[in-house]
Short mmCIF file of C-alpha atoms and ligand atoms in Angstrom, two decimals:
data_model
loop_
_atom_site.label_atom_id
_atom_site.label_comp_id
_atom_site.label_asym_id
_atom_site.label_seq_id
_atom_site.Cartn_x
_atom_site.Cartn_y
_atom_site.Cartn_z
CA MET A 42 94.50 -83.55 166.08
CA GLN A 43 98.59 -83.86 165.32
CA PHE A 44 100.43 -86.28 163.01
CA ILE A 45 104.17 -86.67 163.75
CA ILE A 46 106.34 -87.48 160.73
CA GLU A 47 110.57 -88.61 160.91
CA GLY A 48 111.20 -87.86 157.52
CA GLY A 49 113.71 -89.00 155.05
CA LYS A 50 112.34 -92.63 154.87
CA LYS A 51 112.91 -94.27 151.46
CA LEU A 52 109.17 -95.77 150.55
CA ASN A 53 108.10 -98.94 148.83
CA GLY A 54 105.70 -101.21 148.07
CA ASP A 55 101.65 -100.98 148.25
CA ILE A 56 99.44 -98.79 148.18
CA TRP A 57 95.76 -98.65 147.13
CA VAL A 58 93.32 -95.25 146.64
CA SER A 59 89.65 -95.39 147.57
CA GLY A 60 86.44 -94.52 146.39
CA ALA A 61 86.32 -90.91 145.35
CA LYS A 62 84.98 -88.57 148.15
CA ASN A 63 83.44 -85.50 145.76
CA ALA A 64 81.95 -88.67 143.61
CA ALA A 65 80.72 -90.16 146.47
CA LEU A 66 79.13 -87.33 148.44
CA PRO A 67 76.35 -85.67 146.12
CA ILE A 68 75.79 -89.72 144.70
CA ILE A 69 74.75 -90.10 148.45
CA ALA A 70 73.31 -87.16 148.33
CA ALA A 71 71.28 -88.33 145.27
CA THR A 72 69.52 -91.29 146.17
CA LEU A 73 66.56 -88.21 147.35
CA LEU A 74 65.63 -88.90 143.65
CA THR A 75 64.60 -92.11 144.77
CA ASP A 76 61.74 -94.12 147.46
CA ASP A 77 63.96 -97.36 146.57
CA GLU A 78 67.11 -99.16 147.94
CA CYS A 79 70.78 -97.69 146.76
CA ILE A 80 73.04 -100.18 146.92
CA LEU A 81 77.21 -97.67 147.22
CA ASP A 82 80.28 -99.68 146.87
CA ASN A 83 83.41 -98.78 147.18
CA VAL A 84 82.99 -95.27 150.06
CA PRO A 85 85.27 -93.64 151.44
CA ARG A 86 84.98 -94.42 155.04
CA ILE A 87 85.73 -90.69 155.89
CA SER A 88 83.59 -88.44 158.25
CA ASP A 89 82.63 -85.79 155.28
CA VAL A 90 80.69 -89.20 154.10
CA GLU A 91 79.39 -89.97 157.88
CA THR A 92 78.04 -86.03 158.27
CA LEU A 93 75.78 -86.61 154.46
CA LEU A 94 74.89 -89.44 156.15
CA ASN A 95 73.85 -88.48 159.81
CA ILE A 96 71.90 -85.84 157.46
CA LEU A 97 70.51 -87.98 155.72
CA LYS A 98 69.50 -90.00 158.99
CA SER A 99 67.47 -87.13 160.48
CA LEU A 100 65.64 -86.33 158.09
CA GLY A 101 63.94 -90.54 158.68
CA SER A 102 66.23 -92.37 155.66
CA ALA A 103 67.59 -96.12 156.77
CA VAL A 104 71.19 -95.85 156.36
CA ALA A 105 73.11 -98.51 156.87
CA TRP A 106 77.04 -99.93 156.88
CA THR A 107 76.35 -103.07 154.88
CA GLY A 108 79.98 -103.99 153.77
CA GLU A 109 83.32 -102.43 154.64
CA HIS A 110 82.96 -99.75 151.92
CA GLN A 111 79.31 -100.45 151.33
CA VAL A 112 76.59 -98.14 152.72
CA THR A 113 72.41 -99.15 152.17
CA ILE A 114 69.97 -96.46 151.81
CA CYS A 115 66.49 -96.26 151.34
CA ASN A 116 64.74 -92.23 150.96
CA ARG A 117 61.01 -93.65 151.12
CA ASN A 118 60.68 -92.62 154.89
CA ALA A 119 62.46 -89.44 154.56
CA THR A 120 61.02 -86.03 155.82
CA PHE A 121 61.75 -82.65 156.13
CA HIS A 122 60.74 -81.96 159.63
CA ASN A 123 64.09 -82.59 161.56
CA PRO A 124 66.65 -82.06 159.36
CA ASP A 125 70.47 -81.59 161.55
CA TYR A 126 71.82 -78.35 160.67
CA GLN A 127 74.44 -78.47 162.74
CA SER A 128 76.01 -81.32 160.57
CA VAL A 129 75.11 -78.82 157.52
CA LYS A 130 76.91 -76.16 158.93
CA SER A 131 79.91 -78.16 159.37
CA LEU A 132 80.06 -79.35 156.14
CA ARG A 133 80.58 -77.20 152.68
CA ALA A 134 79.90 -80.13 150.67
CA SER A 135 76.00 -80.25 152.26
CA ILE A 136 74.69 -77.98 149.84
CA LEU A 137 74.81 -80.98 147.67
CA PHE A 138 70.92 -81.63 149.23
CA PHE A 139 69.95 -78.06 147.52
CA GLY A 140 69.09 -80.39 144.16
CA SER A 141 67.83 -83.33 145.51
CA PHE A 142 65.60 -81.70 148.21
CA LEU A 143 63.90 -79.40 146.01
CA ALA A 144 63.25 -81.72 143.85
CA ARG A 145 61.91 -84.44 146.93
CA PHE A 146 60.36 -81.64 149.39
CA HIS A 147 60.11 -78.52 147.21
CA THR A 148 60.94 -75.52 149.88
CA ILE A 149 63.36 -75.86 151.98
CA ASP A 150 65.08 -74.14 154.61
CA MET A 151 69.09 -74.58 154.62
CA ILE A 152 71.87 -73.18 157.11
CA GLU A 153 74.74 -71.59 155.21
CA PRO A 154 77.00 -74.30 155.03
CA GLY A 155 80.77 -73.73 156.47
CA GLY A 156 84.55 -76.27 155.67
CA CYS A 157 87.25 -75.57 154.47
CA ILE A 158 88.35 -72.07 154.21
CA ILE A 159 89.88 -71.47 150.92
CA GLY A 160 88.76 -68.48 149.21
CA ASN A 161 85.31 -66.98 148.71
CA ARG A 162 83.26 -69.70 147.28
CA PRO A 163 79.87 -68.31 146.24
CA LEU A 164 76.93 -69.74 145.91
CA ASP A 165 76.09 -67.44 143.07
CA THR A 166 75.97 -69.88 140.02
CA HIS A 167 73.94 -72.18 142.59
CA PHE A 168 71.29 -70.09 143.16
CA HIS A 169 71.46 -68.01 139.04
CA ALA A 170 71.33 -71.85 138.07
CA LEU A 171 68.70 -72.87 139.76
CA SER A 172 65.91 -69.17 139.48
CA LYS A 173 66.12 -70.33 136.26
CA LEU A 174 64.43 -73.78 136.78
CA GLY A 175 61.87 -71.57 138.98
CA VAL A 176 63.44 -71.62 142.55
CA ARG A 177 62.56 -69.28 144.88
CA MET A 178 65.23 -68.21 146.85
CA GLU A 179 65.12 -66.05 150.27
CA LYS A 180 68.93 -65.45 152.40
CA LYS A 181 67.55 -64.60 156.02
CA ASN A 182 70.67 -64.68 158.97
CA GLY A 183 72.66 -67.42 157.02
CA THR A 184 69.42 -69.07 156.06
CA TYR A 185 68.11 -70.02 153.12
CA ALA A 186 64.34 -70.28 152.14
CA LEU A 187 64.25 -72.44 148.85
CA SER A 188 60.47 -73.11 146.88
CA SER A 189 59.37 -73.59 143.48
CA ASP A 190 55.72 -73.92 142.66
CA GLY A 191 57.27 -77.21 140.73
CA LEU A 192 60.83 -77.16 138.48
CA ARG A 193 60.18 -76.91 135.23
CA GLY A 194 62.53 -77.70 132.27
CA ALA A 195 65.25 -74.46 130.71
CA GLU A 196 68.35 -73.92 129.57
CA VAL A 197 70.31 -72.97 132.25
CA VAL A 198 74.06 -71.16 131.51
CA LEU A 199 76.67 -71.48 134.15
CA LEU A 200 77.97 -68.57 135.38
CA GLU A 201 81.42 -70.94 135.76
CA ALA A 202 81.91 -74.49 135.30
CA SER A 203 81.21 -74.92 139.08
CA VAL A 204 81.48 -78.75 139.87
CA THR A 205 78.77 -78.84 143.14
CA ALA A 206 76.68 -76.27 141.37
CA THR A 207 76.28 -78.53 138.22
CA GLU A 208 75.28 -81.45 140.91
CA ASN A 209 72.86 -79.37 141.67
CA ILE A 210 71.30 -78.56 138.64
CA LEU A 211 71.66 -82.09 137.09
CA MET A 212 69.72 -83.53 140.69
CA ALA A 213 66.80 -80.62 140.36
CA ALA A 214 66.23 -81.39 136.60
CA VAL A 215 65.99 -84.96 136.58
CA TYR A 216 61.94 -84.70 137.84
CA ALA A 217 61.36 -81.41 136.19
CA GLN A 218 59.32 -80.36 133.62
CA GLY A 219 60.41 -80.74 130.47
CA VAL A 220 63.79 -80.34 128.86
CA THR A 221 66.85 -78.87 130.32
CA VAL A 222 70.08 -77.84 128.55
CA ILE A 223 73.24 -77.40 131.26
CA LYS A 224 75.70 -75.18 129.61
CA ASN A 225 78.70 -74.45 130.66
CA ALA A 226 78.69 -77.93 132.78
CA ALA A 227 81.68 -78.95 135.20
CA CYS A 228 82.83 -82.54 133.63
CA GLU A 229 85.29 -84.00 135.98
CA PRO A 230 85.01 -87.27 136.81
CA HIS A 231 82.92 -87.38 139.56
CA VAL A 232 80.17 -84.96 137.95
CA GLN A 233 80.51 -87.78 135.26
CA ASP A 234 80.23 -90.85 138.08
CA LEU A 235 76.89 -88.74 139.43
CA VAL A 236 75.67 -88.11 136.01
CA THR A 237 75.77 -92.54 135.04
CA PHE A 238 74.45 -93.24 139.23
CA LEU A 239 71.23 -90.52 138.06
CA GLN A 240 70.99 -92.87 134.71
CA LYS A 241 71.28 -96.11 136.57
CA LEU A 242 68.06 -95.02 138.86
CA GLY A 243 66.31 -94.50 135.30
CA ALA A 244 67.03 -90.17 134.92
CA ASP A 245 67.61 -89.52 131.18
CA ILE A 246 70.84 -87.25 130.89
CA ALA A 247 72.59 -86.73 126.99
CA GLY A 248 76.07 -86.18 126.76
CA ASN A 249 77.78 -87.58 129.91
CA GLY A 250 81.78 -86.02 130.35
CA THR A 251 81.22 -82.95 127.97
CA THR A 252 80.54 -79.63 129.07
CA THR A 253 76.64 -79.33 128.05
CA LEU A 254 74.55 -82.07 129.25
CA THR A 255 70.62 -82.53 128.27
CA VAL A 256 68.02 -83.81 130.75
CA HIS A 257 64.54 -85.03 130.57
CA GLY A 258 63.21 -84.50 133.28
CA VAL A 259 60.93 -88.12 134.25
CA SER A 260 58.39 -89.27 136.43
CA VAL A 261 59.61 -91.76 138.72
CA LEU A 262 63.87 -92.55 139.31
CA HIS A 263 63.85 -96.36 140.88
CA GLY A 264 67.35 -97.82 143.53
CA THR A 265 70.49 -99.32 142.11
CA VAL A 266 73.51 -100.26 142.91
CA HIS A 267 76.67 -98.82 142.19
CA THR A 268 80.41 -98.88 142.27
CA ILE A 269 81.96 -94.93 143.49
CA ILE A 270 85.10 -94.60 141.15
CA PRO A 271 88.26 -94.39 142.38
CA ASP A 272 89.53 -90.88 143.65
CA THR A 273 91.87 -89.18 141.09
CA ILE A 274 93.32 -86.75 143.94
CA GLU A 275 93.84 -89.63 146.09
CA ALA A 276 95.93 -90.78 143.30
CA GLY A 277 97.88 -87.63 142.10
CA THR A 278 98.71 -87.27 145.74
CA PHE A 279 100.01 -90.58 145.98
CA LEU A 280 102.13 -90.56 142.51
CA MET A 281 103.84 -87.19 143.77
CA LEU A 282 104.76 -88.57 146.95
CA GLY A 283 105.93 -91.61 145.09
CA ILE A 284 108.42 -89.28 143.28
CA ALA A 285 109.15 -86.27 145.38
CA ASN A 286 110.30 -89.18 147.76
CA LYS A 287 112.21 -91.39 144.87
CA GLY A 288 110.65 -95.02 146.51
CA LYS A 289 108.78 -97.60 144.46
CA LEU A 290 105.29 -97.02 145.26
CA ARG A 291 102.77 -99.00 143.49
CA ILE A 292 99.28 -96.89 143.57
CA ASN A 293 96.46 -99.65 142.66
CA ASN A 294 93.28 -98.53 141.96
CA VAL A 295 93.63 -96.13 139.76
CA ILE A 296 91.66 -94.65 136.20
CA PRO A 297 94.79 -93.40 134.31
CA GLU A 298 92.66 -91.61 131.47
CA HIS A 299 90.84 -89.06 134.66
CA MET A 300 94.14 -87.65 134.70
CA ASP A 301 95.57 -87.52 131.90
CA VAL A 302 96.81 -84.04 132.00
CA VAL A 303 98.79 -84.88 135.44
CA LEU A 304 100.18 -87.72 133.73
CA GLU A 305 101.56 -85.86 130.49
CA LYS A 306 102.64 -83.04 133.03
CA LEU A 307 104.38 -84.87 135.01
CA LYS A 308 106.15 -87.39 132.11
CA MET A 309 106.65 -84.15 130.60
CA MET A 310 109.04 -82.57 133.77
CA GLY A 311 110.81 -85.62 133.48
CA ALA A 312 109.57 -87.69 135.98
CA LYS A 313 109.65 -91.98 135.22
CA PHE A 314 106.54 -93.91 136.51
CA ASP A 315 104.62 -96.97 134.50
CA VAL A 316 100.60 -96.55 133.87
CA SER A 317 98.92 -99.94 133.59
CA ASP A 318 95.30 -100.62 133.39
CA THR A 319 94.61 -99.70 137.05
CA THR A 320 97.99 -99.05 138.48
CA ILE A 321 100.92 -96.89 138.19
CA THR A 322 104.54 -97.44 139.67
CA THR A 323 106.61 -94.70 140.52
CA HIS A 324 110.45 -95.30 139.73
CA SER A 325 113.49 -93.45 141.35
CA HIS A 326 115.37 -92.17 138.84
CA GLY A 327 115.12 -89.98 136.89
CA ILE A 328 116.26 -85.56 137.19
CA MET A 329 112.68 -83.58 136.35
CA ARG A 330 112.59 -79.64 135.27
CA ALA A 331 110.38 -77.07 136.35
CA ALA A 332 107.06 -75.88 134.71
CA LYS A 333 103.90 -74.52 134.65
CA ILE A 334 101.42 -76.12 136.37
CA ASP A 335 98.17 -74.20 135.92
CA ALA A 336 95.24 -75.84 137.43
CA ARG A 337 91.82 -75.39 135.83
CA PRO A 338 87.95 -77.27 135.55
CA TYR A 339 88.62 -80.36 134.07
CA PRO A 340 90.57 -82.01 132.61
CA GLY A 341 92.89 -79.69 133.10
CA ILE A 342 94.93 -80.08 136.44
CA PRO A 343 93.09 -80.47 139.46
CA THR A 344 92.89 -77.25 142.00
CA ASP A 345 92.81 -79.99 144.35
CA LEU A 346 96.36 -81.34 143.12
CA GLN A 347 97.91 -77.85 143.29
CA SER A 348 99.69 -77.61 146.54
CA VAL A 349 100.97 -81.81 146.12
CA PHE A 350 102.71 -80.14 142.65
CA GLY A 351 104.25 -77.27 145.00
CA VAL A 352 105.76 -79.53 147.72
CA LEU A 353 107.06 -81.27 144.51
CA ALA A 354 108.47 -78.02 143.25
CA THR A 355 110.62 -77.44 146.19
CA GLN A 356 112.69 -80.92 145.52
CA ILE A 357 113.21 -80.09 141.25
CA GLN A 358 115.74 -77.46 139.34
CA GLY A 359 114.62 -74.22 138.66
CA THR A 360 111.51 -71.79 138.55
CA THR A 361 108.22 -73.21 138.99
CA LEU A 362 105.19 -71.48 138.50
CA ILE A 363 102.21 -72.79 140.42
CA TRP A 364 98.71 -70.54 139.65
CA ASP A 365 95.24 -71.91 140.96
CA THR A 366 93.23 -70.16 137.86
CA LEU A 367 90.48 -70.88 140.25
CA PHE A 368 90.38 -71.00 143.56
CA GLU A 369 92.00 -66.99 145.63
CA GLY A 370 92.67 -68.19 148.44
CA ARG A 371 94.33 -71.02 148.74
CA MET A 372 98.10 -70.37 148.90
CA GLY A 373 98.55 -70.90 152.39
CA TYR A 374 100.46 -73.44 152.37
CA VAL A 375 103.66 -72.36 151.08
CA GLN A 376 103.88 -69.84 154.16
CA GLU A 377 104.79 -73.37 156.33
CA LEU A 378 106.86 -75.04 153.02
CA VAL A 379 108.87 -71.45 153.29
CA ARG A 380 109.60 -72.03 157.35
CA MET A 381 110.79 -75.97 156.44
CA GLY A 382 113.39 -74.41 153.88
CA ALA A 383 111.23 -73.95 150.59
CA ASN A 384 112.69 -70.85 148.15
CA ALA A 385 108.86 -69.73 147.06
CA VAL A 386 107.36 -65.77 146.95
CA ILE A 387 103.80 -65.27 146.72
CA CYS A 388 102.66 -63.24 143.73
CA ASP A 389 99.38 -62.21 144.24
CA PRO A 390 96.47 -64.40 145.93
CA HIS A 391 96.64 -67.05 142.32
CA ARG A 392 100.20 -67.62 141.53
CA VAL A 393 103.35 -69.04 143.73
CA LEU A 394 107.03 -69.61 142.60
CA ILE A 395 108.50 -72.08 143.67
CA THR A 396 112.59 -72.30 142.53
CA GLY A 397 113.95 -75.86 143.79
CA PRO A 398 115.61 -77.58 144.92
CA THR A 399 115.75 -77.17 148.20
CA PRO A 400 116.38 -79.54 151.69
CA LEU A 401 113.11 -78.88 153.62
CA TYR A 402 113.31 -79.65 157.09
CA GLY A 403 111.28 -80.66 159.89
CA GLN A 404 109.43 -78.19 161.63
CA GLU A 405 105.40 -77.38 163.20
CA ILE A 406 103.67 -76.66 160.66
CA ARG A 407 99.89 -76.15 160.50
CA SER A 408 97.17 -77.39 157.89
CA PHE A 409 95.01 -75.67 156.18
CA ASP A 410 92.23 -77.48 154.02
CA LEU A 411 92.16 -80.88 153.40
CA ARG A 412 94.19 -81.09 150.43
CA ALA A 413 97.12 -78.68 151.39
CA GLY A 414 97.35 -80.90 154.85
CA ALA A 415 98.11 -84.07 152.21
CA ALA A 416 100.39 -81.77 151.03
CA MET A 417 102.18 -81.56 154.35
CA ILE A 418 102.60 -84.35 155.05
CA ILE A 419 104.42 -85.28 152.00
CA ALA A 420 106.12 -82.32 153.08
CA GLY A 421 106.93 -84.06 156.55
CA LEU A 422 107.92 -87.51 154.34
CA ILE A 423 110.64 -85.68 152.31
CA ALA A 424 112.22 -83.19 154.86
CA SER A 425 114.90 -84.73 157.31
CA GLY A 426 113.94 -84.75 161.02
CA ARG A 427 110.79 -84.32 162.61
CA THR A 428 107.44 -82.92 161.25
CA VAL A 429 104.35 -81.94 163.95
CA ILE A 430 101.05 -81.19 161.44
CA ASN A 431 98.32 -79.19 163.89
CA GLY A 432 94.93 -79.42 162.69
CA ALA A 433 95.68 -82.42 160.77
CA GLU A 434 91.48 -83.89 161.82
CA ILE A 435 91.31 -82.05 158.54
CA VAL A 436 92.81 -84.56 156.74
CA SER A 437 90.74 -87.13 157.96
CA ARG A 438 87.51 -85.77 156.73
CA GLY A 439 88.71 -87.14 152.91
CA TYR A 440 91.36 -89.30 153.62
CA GLU A 441 90.60 -92.94 154.62
CA ARG A 442 93.00 -94.43 157.36
CA ILE A 443 96.20 -92.13 155.90
CA VAL A 444 98.57 -92.78 158.60
CA GLU A 445 97.89 -96.48 158.21
CA ARG A 446 98.32 -96.98 154.61
CA LEU A 447 101.49 -94.40 154.61
CA GLN A 448 102.80 -96.94 157.95
CA ALA A 449 102.31 -99.34 155.81
CA VAL A 450 104.31 -98.64 152.46
CA GLY A 451 107.43 -97.68 155.02
CA ALA A 452 106.64 -93.80 156.30
CA ASP A 453 107.35 -93.13 160.22
CA ILE A 454 104.63 -91.31 160.96
CA GLN A 455 102.54 -90.89 164.06
CA GLN A 456 98.09 -89.33 165.04
CA LYS A 457 98.27 -88.23 168.38
CA ASP A 458 94.48 -86.93 169.27
CA SER A 459 94.53 -83.78 171.07
N1 EPU B 594 85.87 -71.21 139.17
C1 EPU B 594 86.37 -70.74 138.95
N2 EPU B 594 86.43 -70.83 136.85
C2 EPU B 594 85.47 -72.36 136.95
C3 EPU B 594 85.19 -72.55 137.92
C4 EPU B 594 84.99 -72.64 139.29
O1 EPU B 594 87.01 -69.65 138.38
O2 EPU B 594 85.41 -72.01 135.56
C5 EPU B 594 86.31 -70.83 140.94
C6 EPU B 594 85.06 -70.71 141.51
O3 EPU B 594 84.89 -68.89 141.69
C7 EPU B 594 85.49 -71.14 142.66
C8 EPU B 594 86.04 -72.60 142.61
O4 EPU B 594 86.89 -72.25 141.65
O5 EPU B 594 85.99 -70.01 143.54
C9 EPU B 594 85.59 -73.58 142.94
O6 EPU B 594 84.83 -73.74 142.19
P1 EPU B 594 83.31 -74.92 141.70
O7 EPU B 594 81.74 -74.00 142.49
O8 EPU B 594 83.95 -75.59 141.19
O9 EPU B 594 84.19 -75.50 143.86
P2 EPU B 594 82.98 -76.08 144.50
O10 EPU B 594 82.09 -77.45 143.54
O11 EPU B 594 82.46 -75.85 145.59
C10 EPU B 594 84.33 -78.88 144.41
C11 EPU B 594 85.15 -79.86 145.30
C12 EPU B 594 86.31 -79.08 145.19
C13 EPU B 594 87.12 -78.65 144.83
C14 EPU B 594 86.76 -77.72 144.05
C15 EPU B 594 86.72 -77.36 141.93
C16 EPU B 594 83.17 -81.65 145.97
C17 EPU B 594 82.50 -81.19 146.78
N3 EPU B 594 84.08 -80.22 146.17
O12 EPU B 594 84.33 -77.77 144.80
O13 EPU B 594 86.98 -79.72 146.09
O14 EPU B 594 88.19 -78.26 145.28
O15 EPU B 594 84.95 -78.72 143.66
O16 EPU B 594 87.42 -78.78 141.64
O17 EPU B 594 82.63 -81.56 144.74
C18 EPU B 594 88.49 -80.84 148.04
O18 EPU B 594 87.75 -81.89 147.89
O19 EPU B 594 88.50 -80.84 149.18
C19 EPU B 594 87.23 -79.63 147.59
C20 EPU B 594 87.58 -78.20 148.25
#
């Protein structure tokens, strides 16, 4: 699939942020913790979500879209007989089933998950933490055999504040006997949304929003209705698109306090925008200055926005240091920006220096990962001439109807299925 963009059009109007992918995925996995029906609202219609739902269906769960963004799931009949390993293999986020599968089925075989190639992303933190709850793990030919004689609460110090490891341990701990204390837990808004969902099911979890979570095991969880939070990464992407394009975009369905540091950094750099309870509106004026953009665990700047900051950096005065303190393989997009006219030097796997302002020119480029793909769209929209983005399907994995939403605010972007 390709995106074909004629750049340089001023964008104007309202754009709506979808439900958060990285909240929807663990919450879908967590529905397995109850036999009762769960109704999830504001679920993004993206292929990553469909893939996880397919895995649930392959277990015998009843899964139905009951509204445009509402999915109803009942796992009463789920068994671990015939999981859809093809889907597991296609998606890194299928590791999110480790916790809920273990809580429900106790012994599982899981194929090593695939997904975006953005560095090493080892699963050590997951297994180290699960082992504290009494999980045994054996790896043979790309398959993990995980088993336990009943999960038991323990103190779990995460080796790093990993988002999906925190989510897995939470899901495993809700039924574990006794008390689990997770230290150095990730506390991203999507982790908080999972905790809120688990609490609604009846889980006993204290410390939501902090880096220490205390879970008292319970014996039964019930169904619930839950609305997924808006996607902070999408909100930040649209915000920086509006700023880079110097257009007037009103970004709707935002929780601004989930992006405090991003907003503060952009203001400090000179960007002009108004923030209300649920919207952010960009203005065309404002001279921006370069800054250090260091991506860190929440509440820092999210790594998932680092490439978008990279594109913005090509348009502002001075030298910006983009420093992804998390991933060591997420700078591939920079070489595409250079081909479009950017002045950038990759210093090492974590850091790049970008000096602006430089005009960007349309090119045939590639989308390296989901977030880099979104950044490439912004680059194409502010470049002069035609940009062709190859490998565009990776973007639709995480952004619902992105082409239609951008067209609605004046972007000249088409999708070509090849
Ligand atoms: N890391 C550190 N220090 C930390 C935490 C993490 O160096 O304190 C490193 C890890 O070693 C790894 C990277 O940062 O290389 C990411 O770590 P993490 O385990 O937190 O990533 P993840 O749980 O596999 C989730 C999101 C990613 C997002 C990362 C970081 C989901 C399904 N995935 O992945 O989202 O980039 O957290 O916030 O929630 C995406 O949506 O495109 C995506 C890749």
